[in-house]
Tab-separated table of C-alpha atoms and ligand atoms in Angstrom:
chain	number	residue	atom	x	y	z
A	1	MET	CA	-3.726	-3.144	1.631
A	2	GLU	CA	-1.138	-4.454	-0.736
A	3	ILE	CA	2.180	-2.646	-0.435
A	4	ILE	CA	5.046	-2.836	-2.905
A	5	GLN	CA	8.551	-1.366	-2.890
A	6	LEU	CA	9.805	0.651	-5.836
A	7	ASN	CA	13.333	1.921	-5.630
A	8	ASN	CA	13.224	1.606	-1.822
A	9	LYS	CA	9.982	3.531	-1.425
A	10	PRO	CA	6.719	1.951	-0.279
A	11	PHE	CA	3.652	2.305	-2.508
A	12	LYS	CA	0.155	1.123	-1.766
A	13	LYS	CA	-2.587	0.134	-4.179
A	14	TYR	CA	-4.753	3.070	-5.178
A	15	ILE	CA	-6.722	2.146	-8.300
A	16	SER	CA	-7.241	-1.528	-9.130
A	17	SER	CA	-6.834	-3.038	-12.571
A	18	ILE	CA	-10.592	-3.641	-12.599
A	19	GLU	CA	-11.339	0.050	-12.033
A	20	ILE	CA	-8.821	0.957	-14.724
A	21	ALA	CA	-10.516	-1.413	-17.190
A	22	GLU	CA	-13.897	0.125	-16.330
A	23	SER	CA	-12.538	3.633	-16.941
A	24	CYS	CA	-11.108	2.483	-20.240
A	25	THR	CA	-14.450	1.036	-21.355
A	26	LYS	CA	-16.308	4.147	-20.242
A	27	ILE	CA	-14.066	6.439	-22.306
A	28	ALA	CA	-14.097	4.136	-25.336
A	29	ASN	CA	-17.918	4.023	-25.286
A	30	GLN	CA	-18.105	7.813	-25.164
A	31	ILE	CA	-15.673	8.204	-28.050
A	32	ASN	CA	-17.383	5.490	-30.124
A	33	SER	CA	-20.637	7.352	-29.781
A	34	ASP	CA	-19.270	10.921	-30.174
A	35	TYR	CA	-17.220	10.150	-33.288
A	36	LYS	CA	-19.747	8.103	-35.240
A	37	ASN	CA	-19.139	8.516	-38.981
A	38	LYS	CA	-15.802	10.181	-38.309
A	39	ARG	CA	-12.274	8.902	-38.574
A	40	PRO	CA	-10.351	10.305	-35.619
A	41	LEU	CA	-6.588	10.352	-35.342
A	42	PHE	CA	-5.433	9.318	-31.887
A	43	LEU	CA	-2.161	10.809	-30.731
A	44	ALA	CA	-0.765	8.962	-27.724
A	45	VAL	CA	1.820	10.887	-25.737
A	46	LEU	CA	4.816	8.718	-24.869
A	47	ASN	CA	6.146	7.302	-22.657
A	48	GLY	CA	3.511	6.940	-19.966
A	49	SER	CA	0.417	6.528	-22.125
A	50	PHE	CA	1.491	3.470	-24.097
A	51	ILE	CA	-0.425	0.943	-21.982
A	52	PHE	CA	-3.584	3.018	-21.673
A	53	ALA	CA	-3.438	3.806	-25.407
A	54	ALA	CA	-3.191	0.105	-26.257
A	55	ASP	CA	-6.122	-0.832	-24.005
A	56	LEU	CA	-8.279	2.096	-25.104
A	57	PHE	CA	-7.606	1.700	-28.800
A	58	ARG	CA	-8.660	-1.957	-28.750
A	59	LYS	CA	-12.056	-0.859	-27.504
A	60	ILE	CA	-12.561	1.711	-30.278
A	61	ASN	CA	-14.849	0.365	-32.974
A	62	LEU	CA	-14.508	3.256	-35.439
A	63	PRO	CA	-12.247	3.426	-38.463
A	64	SER	CA	-9.382	5.343	-36.875
A	65	ASP	CA	-5.659	5.970	-36.913
A	66	ILE	CA	-3.165	6.064	-34.086
A	67	SER	CA	0.235	7.630	-33.861
A	68	PHE	CA	2.677	7.988	-30.979
A	69	VAL	CA	4.298	11.281	-30.192
A	70	LYS	CA	6.957	12.240	-27.740
A	71	ILE	CA	7.960	15.534	-26.290
A	72	ALA	CA	11.682	15.573	-25.942
A	73	SER	CA	12.861	18.397	-23.742
A	74	TYR	CA	16.401	19.521	-23.363
A	75	SER	CA	18.136	22.457	-21.746
A	76	GLY	CA	19.099	25.330	-23.977
A	77	THR	CA	22.349	27.245	-23.688
A	78	ASN	CA	20.795	29.294	-20.922
A	79	SER	CA	20.451	26.792	-18.050
A	80	THR	CA	16.974	28.027	-17.039
A	81	GLU	CA	15.692	27.665	-20.570
A	82	LYS	CA	13.965	24.394	-21.451
A	83	ILE	CA	13.355	23.664	-25.093
A	84	ASN	CA	10.597	21.265	-26.096
A	85	ASN	CA	10.650	19.375	-29.291
A	86	LEU	CA	7.751	17.301	-30.542
A	87	ILE	CA	8.742	14.152	-32.335
A	88	GLY	CA	6.699	11.511	-34.052
A	89	ILE	CA	4.000	13.415	-35.967
A	90	ASN	CA	4.289	12.149	-39.486
A	91	GLU	CA	0.605	12.413	-40.449
A	92	ASN	CA	-0.994	15.347	-42.096
A	93	ILE	CA	-2.921	17.009	-39.272
A	94	GLU	CA	-4.855	19.487	-41.366
A	95	GLY	CA	-8.595	18.893	-41.156
A	96	ARG	CA	-8.234	15.868	-38.859
A	97	ASP	CA	-10.212	15.188	-35.692
A	98	ILE	CA	-7.520	14.627	-33.110
A	99	ILE	CA	-7.886	12.796	-29.820
A	100	ILE	CA	-4.831	13.171	-27.602
A	101	ILE	CA	-4.324	10.134	-25.360
A	102	GLU	CA	-2.650	10.884	-22.042
A	103	ASP	CA	-2.008	8.650	-19.054
A	104	ILE	CA	-2.284	11.603	-16.707
A	105	VAL	CA	-2.988	15.308	-16.970
A	106	ASP	CA	-1.258	17.155	-14.182
A	107	THR	CA	-0.358	20.836	-14.751
A	108	GLY	CA	-1.531	20.539	-18.347
A	109	ASN	CA	1.706	22.028	-19.658
A	110	THR	CA	2.188	19.095	-21.977
A	111	LEU	CA	-1.307	19.569	-23.371
A	112	HIS	CA	-0.795	23.268	-23.851
A	113	TYR	CA	2.320	22.605	-25.864
A	114	LEU	CA	0.591	19.974	-28.004
A	115	PHE	CA	-2.574	22.007	-28.498
A	116	GLU	CA	-0.673	24.964	-29.866
A	117	ILE	CA	1.226	22.817	-32.351
A	118	LEU	CA	-1.924	20.999	-33.485
A	119	LYS	CA	-3.813	24.265	-33.909
A	120	GLU	CA	-0.956	25.628	-35.973
A	121	LYS	CA	-1.126	22.510	-38.124
A	122	LYS	CA	-4.843	23.269	-38.652
A	123	ALA	CA	-6.432	20.294	-36.923
A	124	ASN	CA	-10.230	20.313	-37.339
A	125	THR	CA	-11.010	19.413	-33.693
A	126	ILE	CA	-8.786	18.511	-30.722
A	127	GLN	CA	-10.020	16.539	-27.736
A	128	ILE	CA	-8.227	14.924	-24.828
A	129	ALA	CA	-8.710	11.436	-23.419
A	130	THR	CA	-6.818	10.850	-20.192
A	131	LEU	CA	-6.964	7.994	-17.757
A	132	LEU	CA	-6.191	10.256	-14.798
A	133	PHE	CA	-6.778	13.941	-14.235
A	134	LYS	CA	-5.579	16.116	-11.354
A	135	PRO	CA	-7.912	19.160	-11.429
A	136	GLU	CA	-6.159	20.757	-8.441
A	137	ALA	CA	-2.885	20.871	-10.370
A	138	TYR	CA	-4.356	21.830	-13.765
A	139	LYS	CA	-3.299	25.328	-14.849
A	140	TRP	CA	-4.895	25.690	-18.290
A	141	ASN	CA	-8.362	26.027	-19.785
A	142	TYR	CA	-8.376	23.398	-22.501
A	143	PRO	CA	-11.395	21.257	-21.754
A	144	VAL	CA	-10.423	17.730	-20.721
A	145	GLN	CA	-13.275	15.917	-22.394
A	146	TYR	CA	-12.684	12.249	-21.590
A	147	VAL	CA	-11.484	11.465	-18.066
A	148	GLY	CA	-11.165	7.981	-16.571
A	149	LYS	CA	-10.681	9.091	-12.987
A	150	THR	CA	-10.207	12.391	-11.238
A	151	ILE	CA	-7.577	12.216	-8.504
A	152	PRO	CA	-6.210	14.723	-5.970
A	153	ASN	CA	-2.752	16.177	-6.342
A	154	VAL	CA	-0.869	13.002	-5.397
A	155	PHE	CA	1.976	11.104	-7.011
A	156	VAL	CA	0.979	7.821	-8.616
A	157	VAL	CA	2.755	5.006	-10.446
A	158	GLY	CA	1.841	1.916	-12.419
A	159	TYR	CA	-0.014	1.121	-15.629
A	160	GLY	CA	2.522	3.015	-17.717
A	161	LEU	CA	3.369	5.663	-15.127
A	162	ASP	CA	6.812	5.415	-13.572
A	163	TYR	CA	8.715	6.381	-10.495
A	164	ASP	CA	12.316	6.903	-11.504
A	165	GLY	CA	11.905	4.393	-14.302
A	166	PHE	CA	10.209	1.794	-12.082
A	167	GLY	CA	6.626	0.605	-11.925
A	168	ARG	CA	5.400	1.102	-15.492
A	169	ASN	CA	4.651	-2.613	-15.763
A	170	LEU	CA	2.251	-2.751	-12.800
A	171	ASN	CA	-1.348	-3.680	-13.613
A	172	SER	CA	-2.809	-1.388	-10.974
A	173	ILE	CA	-2.046	2.176	-9.998
A	174	TYR	CA	-0.191	2.798	-6.747
A	175	ILE	CA	0.347	5.801	-4.512
A	176	LEU	CA	3.297	6.671	-2.310
A	177	ASN	CA	2.786	5.278	1.179
A	178	GLU	CA	4.795	7.829	3.112
A	179	ASN	CA	5.026	7.465	6.875
A	180	ASN	CA	2.359	4.905	6.734
A	181	MET	CA	3.871	1.725	7.994
A	182	LEU	CA	1.638	-1.140	8.906
A	183	ASN	CA	2.296	-1.776	12.604
A	184	ILE	CA	0.210	-4.483	14.184
A	185	VAL	CA	-0.030	-5.864	17.681
A	186	LEU	CA	-1.191	-9.462	17.302
A	187	PHE	CA	-2.784	-11.278	20.190
A	188	GLY	CA	-4.125	-14.789	20.230
A	189	PRO	CA	-4.610	-17.322	23.000
A	190	PRO	CA	-2.480	-20.467	23.012
A	191	GLY	CA	-3.933	-22.772	20.385
A	192	ALA	CA	-5.499	-20.005	18.278
A	193	GLY	CA	-3.023	-20.445	15.431
A	194	LYS	CA	-1.278	-17.144	15.992
A	195	GLY	CA	2.081	-18.489	14.736
A	196	THR	CA	0.599	-19.654	11.434
A	197	GLN	CA	-1.343	-16.429	10.905
A	198	SER	CA	1.678	-14.249	11.790
A	199	GLU	CA	3.718	-16.003	9.167
A	200	LYS	CA	1.035	-15.482	6.524
A	201	LEU	CA	0.672	-11.790	7.440
A	202	VAL	CA	4.441	-11.309	7.318
A	203	ASN	CA	4.493	-12.748	3.804
A	204	LYS	CA	1.508	-10.852	2.476
A	205	TYR	CA	2.357	-7.420	3.873
A	206	SER	CA	6.172	-7.737	3.923
A	207	LEU	CA	6.323	-7.176	7.663
A	208	ILE	CA	8.980	-7.911	10.254
A	209	HIS	CA	7.805	-10.247	12.989
A	210	LEU	CA	8.999	-9.222	16.442
A	211	SER	CA	8.363	-11.619	19.273
A	212	THR	CA	9.463	-10.342	22.677
A	213	GLY	CA	10.230	-13.916	23.734
A	214	ASP	CA	12.652	-14.312	20.801
A	215	ILE	CA	14.197	-10.891	21.418
A	216	PHE	CA	14.748	-11.702	25.099
A	217	ARG	CA	16.371	-15.010	24.312
A	218	ALA	CA	18.587	-13.492	21.595
A	219	ASN	CA	19.764	-10.671	23.882
A	220	MET	CA	20.545	-13.011	26.741
A	221	LYS	CA	22.258	-15.535	24.506
A	222	GLY	CA	24.269	-12.805	22.783
A	223	GLU	CA	25.043	-11.290	26.212
A	224	THR	CA	24.176	-7.778	25.079
A	225	ASP	CA	24.106	-5.046	27.748
A	226	LEU	CA	20.318	-5.200	27.769
A	227	GLY	CA	20.395	-8.977	27.905
A	228	LYS	CA	22.728	-8.915	30.899
A	229	LEU	CA	20.546	-6.321	32.593
A	230	ALA	CA	17.426	-8.422	32.027
A	231	LYS	CA	19.199	-11.495	33.365
A	232	SER	CA	20.259	-9.647	36.527
A	233	TYR	CA	16.586	-9.099	37.383
A	234	MET	CA	15.620	-12.646	36.510
A	235	ASP	CA	18.441	-14.061	38.609
A	236	LYS	CA	17.027	-12.181	41.597
A	237	GLY	CA	13.612	-13.643	40.825
A	238	GLU	CA	12.263	-10.219	39.847
A	239	LEU	CA	10.249	-9.200	36.802
A	240	VAL	CA	12.234	-7.462	34.097
A	241	PRO	CA	11.162	-3.776	34.202
A	242	ASP	CA	9.079	-2.584	31.248
A	243	GLN	CA	11.739	-0.066	30.301
A	244	VAL	CA	14.336	-2.786	29.750
A	245	THR	CA	11.910	-4.733	27.572
A	246	ILE	CA	10.969	-1.683	25.541
A	247	ASN	CA	14.629	-0.757	25.082
A	248	MET	CA	15.309	-4.207	23.661
A	249	LEU	CA	12.355	-3.859	21.346
A	250	GLU	CA	13.501	-0.420	20.202
A	251	ALA	CA	16.974	-1.726	19.456
A	252	GLU	CA	15.382	-4.478	17.366
A	253	VAL	CA	13.055	-2.105	15.458
A	254	ASN	CA	16.028	0.155	14.707
A	255	LYS	CA	17.746	-2.712	12.944
A	256	TYR	CA	15.185	-2.425	10.123
A	257	PRO	CA	15.169	1.190	8.886
A	258	ASN	CA	13.450	0.252	5.615
A	259	ALA	CA	10.786	-2.036	7.080
A	260	MET	CA	7.272	-1.814	5.670
A	261	GLY	CA	5.917	-2.477	9.143
A	262	PHE	CA	6.085	-4.754	12.165
A	263	ILE	CA	3.985	-7.383	13.860
A	264	PHE	CA	4.465	-7.155	17.604
A	265	ASP	CA	3.857	-10.566	19.057
A	266	GLY	CA	3.412	-10.995	22.805
A	267	PHE	CA	3.821	-7.291	23.414
A	268	PRO	CA	2.606	-5.047	25.020
A	269	ARG	CA	1.471	-7.008	28.075
A	270	THR	CA	0.932	-4.080	30.440
A	271	VAL	CA	-0.399	-0.551	30.111
A	272	PRO	CA	3.058	1.025	30.730
A	273	GLN	CA	4.406	-1.195	27.934
A	274	ALA	CA	1.605	-0.119	25.619
A	275	GLU	CA	2.274	3.526	26.494
A	276	ALA	CA	6.004	3.086	25.928
A	277	LEU	CA	5.354	1.461	22.550
A	278	ASP	CA	3.025	4.301	21.540
A	279	LYS	CA	5.586	6.898	22.550
A	280	PHE	CA	8.374	5.133	20.719
A	281	LEU	CA	6.327	4.714	17.524
A	282	ALA	CA	5.110	8.332	17.732
A	283	GLN	CA	8.709	9.550	17.845
A	284	ARG	CA	9.336	7.655	14.619
A	285	ASN	CA	6.132	9.031	13.112
A	286	THR	CA	4.972	5.472	12.453
A	287	PRO	CA	2.039	4.914	14.827
A	288	LEU	CA	0.432	1.584	15.565
A	289	THR	CA	-2.190	0.711	12.947
A	290	LEU	CA	-4.249	-1.719	14.997
A	291	MET	CA	-4.343	-4.468	17.577
A	292	LEU	CA	-5.725	-7.733	16.255
A	293	ALA	CA	-6.996	-10.276	18.765
A	294	LEU	CA	-7.917	-13.760	17.615
A	295	GLU	CA	-10.939	-14.989	19.542
A	296	VAL	CA	-11.584	-18.671	20.140
A	297	PRO	CA	-13.956	-20.069	22.811
A	298	GLU	CA	-12.119	-21.538	25.785
A	299	GLN	CA	-13.403	-25.100	25.440
A	300	GLU	CA	-12.341	-25.191	21.784
A	301	LEU	CA	-8.826	-24.040	22.783
A	302	ILE	CA	-8.585	-26.673	25.518
A	303	ASN	CA	-9.621	-29.381	23.072
A	304	ARG	CA	-7.173	-28.187	20.419
A	305	LEU	CA	-4.254	-27.923	22.864
A	306	LEU	CA	-4.846	-31.299	24.458
A	307	LEU	CA	-5.004	-32.845	20.999
A	308	ARG	CA	-1.828	-31.037	19.982
A	309	GLY	CA	-0.146	-32.179	23.216
A	310	LYS	CA	-0.899	-35.813	22.377
A	311	ASP	CA	0.807	-35.479	18.966
A	312	SER	CA	3.674	-33.144	19.812
A	313	GLY	CA	4.539	-34.421	23.260
A	314	ARG	CA	4.667	-30.809	24.568
A	315	THR	CA	4.056	-31.273	28.269
A	316	ASP	CA	2.482	-27.826	28.739
A	317	ASP	CA	-0.154	-28.839	26.174
A	318	GLN	CA	-1.007	-32.080	27.946
A	319	ASP	CA	-2.181	-30.998	31.367
A	320	GLU	CA	-5.652	-29.492	31.348
A	321	ASN	CA	-4.975	-27.346	34.421
A	322	ILE	CA	-1.811	-25.854	32.932
A	323	VAL	CA	-3.671	-25.202	29.678
A	324	LYS	CA	-6.503	-23.492	31.526
A	325	ASN	CA	-4.064	-21.351	33.454
A	326	ARG	CA	-2.269	-20.270	30.279
A	327	ILE	CA	-5.591	-19.232	28.795
A	328	LYS	CA	-6.472	-17.338	31.976
A	329	VAL	CA	-3.144	-15.452	31.945
A	330	TYR	CA	-3.710	-14.641	28.277
A	331	ASN	CA	-7.224	-13.344	28.897
A	332	GLU	CA	-5.993	-11.080	31.679
A	333	GLN	CA	-3.242	-9.639	29.500
A	334	THR	CA	-5.473	-9.186	26.468
A	335	ALA	CA	-8.093	-7.453	28.540
A	336	VAL	CA	-5.522	-4.850	29.596
A	337	ALA	CA	-4.121	-4.330	26.105
A	338	ALA	CA	-7.575	-4.466	24.487
A	339	ALA	CA	-8.914	-1.744	26.783
A	340	PHE	CA	-5.909	0.432	26.021
A	341	TYR	CA	-6.324	0.121	22.237
A	342	GLN	CA	-10.113	0.244	22.365
A	343	LYS	CA	-9.807	3.801	23.684
A	344	GLN	CA	-7.805	4.654	20.556
A	345	ASN	CA	-10.293	2.847	18.335
A	346	LYS	CA	-7.541	0.459	17.255
A	347	TYR	CA	-8.744	-2.798	18.773
A	348	VAL	CA	-10.228	-5.404	16.453
A	349	ALA	CA	-11.420	-8.818	17.627
A	350	VAL	CA	-11.278	-11.446	14.902
A	351	ASN	CA	-13.225	-14.686	14.927
A	352	GLY	CA	-10.578	-17.414	15.219
A	353	ILE	CA	-12.832	-20.342	14.317
A	354	GLY	CA	-12.596	-21.728	10.807
A	355	SER	CA	-9.972	-22.831	8.323
A	356	ILE	CA	-6.541	-21.199	8.291
A	357	ASP	CA	-7.452	-19.358	5.096
A	358	GLU	CA	-10.826	-18.180	6.391
A	359	ILE	CA	-9.226	-16.718	9.500
A	360	PHE	CA	-6.448	-15.194	7.425
A	361	GLN	CA	-9.000	-13.501	5.143
A	362	ARG	CA	-10.712	-12.006	8.198
A	363	LEU	CA	-7.412	-10.652	9.506
A	364	CYS	CA	-6.534	-9.172	6.098
A	365	GLN	CA	-9.946	-7.584	5.834
A	366	SER	CA	-9.518	-5.904	9.222
A	367	ILE	CA	-6.072	-4.652	8.232
A	368	ASP	CA	-7.209	-3.393	4.830
A	369	THR	CA	-10.166	-1.573	6.330
A	370	LYS	CA	-8.104	0.028	9.069
A	371	SER	CA	-5.187	1.056	6.870
A	372	VAL	CA	-5.464	4.408	5.160
A	373	THR	CA	-7.358	4.071	1.900
A	374	PRO	CA	-7.657	6.785	-0.718
B	401	5GP	P1	1.591	17.766	-17.125
B	401	5GP	O1	2.015	18.462	-15.842
B	401	5GP	O2	2.246	18.369	-18.308
B	401	5GP	O3	0.089	17.714	-17.232
B	401	5GP	O4	2.091	16.258	-16.994
B	401	5GP	C1	3.365	15.952	-17.444
B	401	5GP	C2	3.782	14.554	-17.204
B	401	5GP	O5	4.160	14.442	-15.841
B	401	5GP	C3	2.752	13.434	-17.363
B	401	5GP	O6	2.566	13.033	-18.670
B	401	5GP	C4	3.436	12.350	-16.583
B	401	5GP	O7	4.441	11.738	-17.343
B	401	5GP	C5	4.092	13.129	-15.459
B	401	5GP	N1	3.263	13.051	-14.239
B	401	5GP	C6	2.383	13.943	-13.748
B	401	5GP	N2	1.828	13.505	-12.615
B	401	5GP	C7	2.369	12.277	-12.368
B	401	5GP	C8	2.207	11.291	-11.341
B	401	5GP	O8	1.434	11.417	-10.371
B	401	5GP	N3	2.950	10.160	-11.455
B	401	5GP	C9	3.824	9.953	-12.458
B	401	5GP	N4	4.493	8.792	-12.459
B	401	5GP	N5	4.003	10.851	-13.442
B	401	5GP	C10	3.281	11.999	-13.403
């Protein structure tokens, strides 16, 4: 799922440029066949329809005319009164076969206004060609003859449609991605390439990478209250309680109020941690999307790590027993977390054998399938 930011709001892809092109061709073919031996006058309603009008008109193979109209509305002296004014019709409408080009038909109020004017000007026929149509919002009875796609009553941007002036230049159509952050728990045994894949995911989905190891070190180095508390347990040789860890994580998440989502790396490692994370994310109304676990056979990991140890000089990568133990610890932790997320139908195992790009494609596919799609 590709997510973009427009004016600080997240939008996700809803209708691809390929689907838009197909809709355009479909409508053009219908018009080309319905208006054989006629010379229609297309009236494109500005601003939103300019891109659709340009693409559609290039596919029309009839002798035809096009003109661009705009409905300028302004408030009358009475503040509740809105006065519409149609600008841009310079052609003689009488006796013409009109095709109104709209980017989107929502309530249909715009159409109603146009229809009445065109009828008054004695148009021969009036039809509507719109890329998008929201039947649930439509309040009028004018037949909408040519429709690219029917959509529910949602707010969309792109391909001429704007959000507060932004997004008209997007090739695809996007929908608001409210309360729908992409939150991923990423697991991968040592040697599975988790670091590389995290970085690629962060770039593609504009996520914040949160590693509990990094957060611990930063808190202790910065001597924050939580860092000092964690250190007091460690100094006594005790495990840092889950609540302290989760509090650190919360403090970190809260630093990014506009984040598109997070990758939690190395967390949760226990069921109480997983429960605490769920509770915390539920309070923010941004639940976990899925847990991704990279799977690589043990012998392959051992070979990779020993090879890496030779090049990097990392001592923990050089001793086969230490390597095996790290993998064992990982498997135990993953099993716990995997079982927890399996119950929620959020666990996805991903084959971690192959090139970096192959593995990355698999991860993206799992994310795109799991994320909410229209
Ligand atoms: P109407 O309600 O008159 O059918 O549509 C009026 C205008 O509202 C459309 O031409 C379009 O400019 C705008 N509009 C309606 N729905 C949407 C939407 O989902 N996204 C955007 N960006 N504009 C919309």
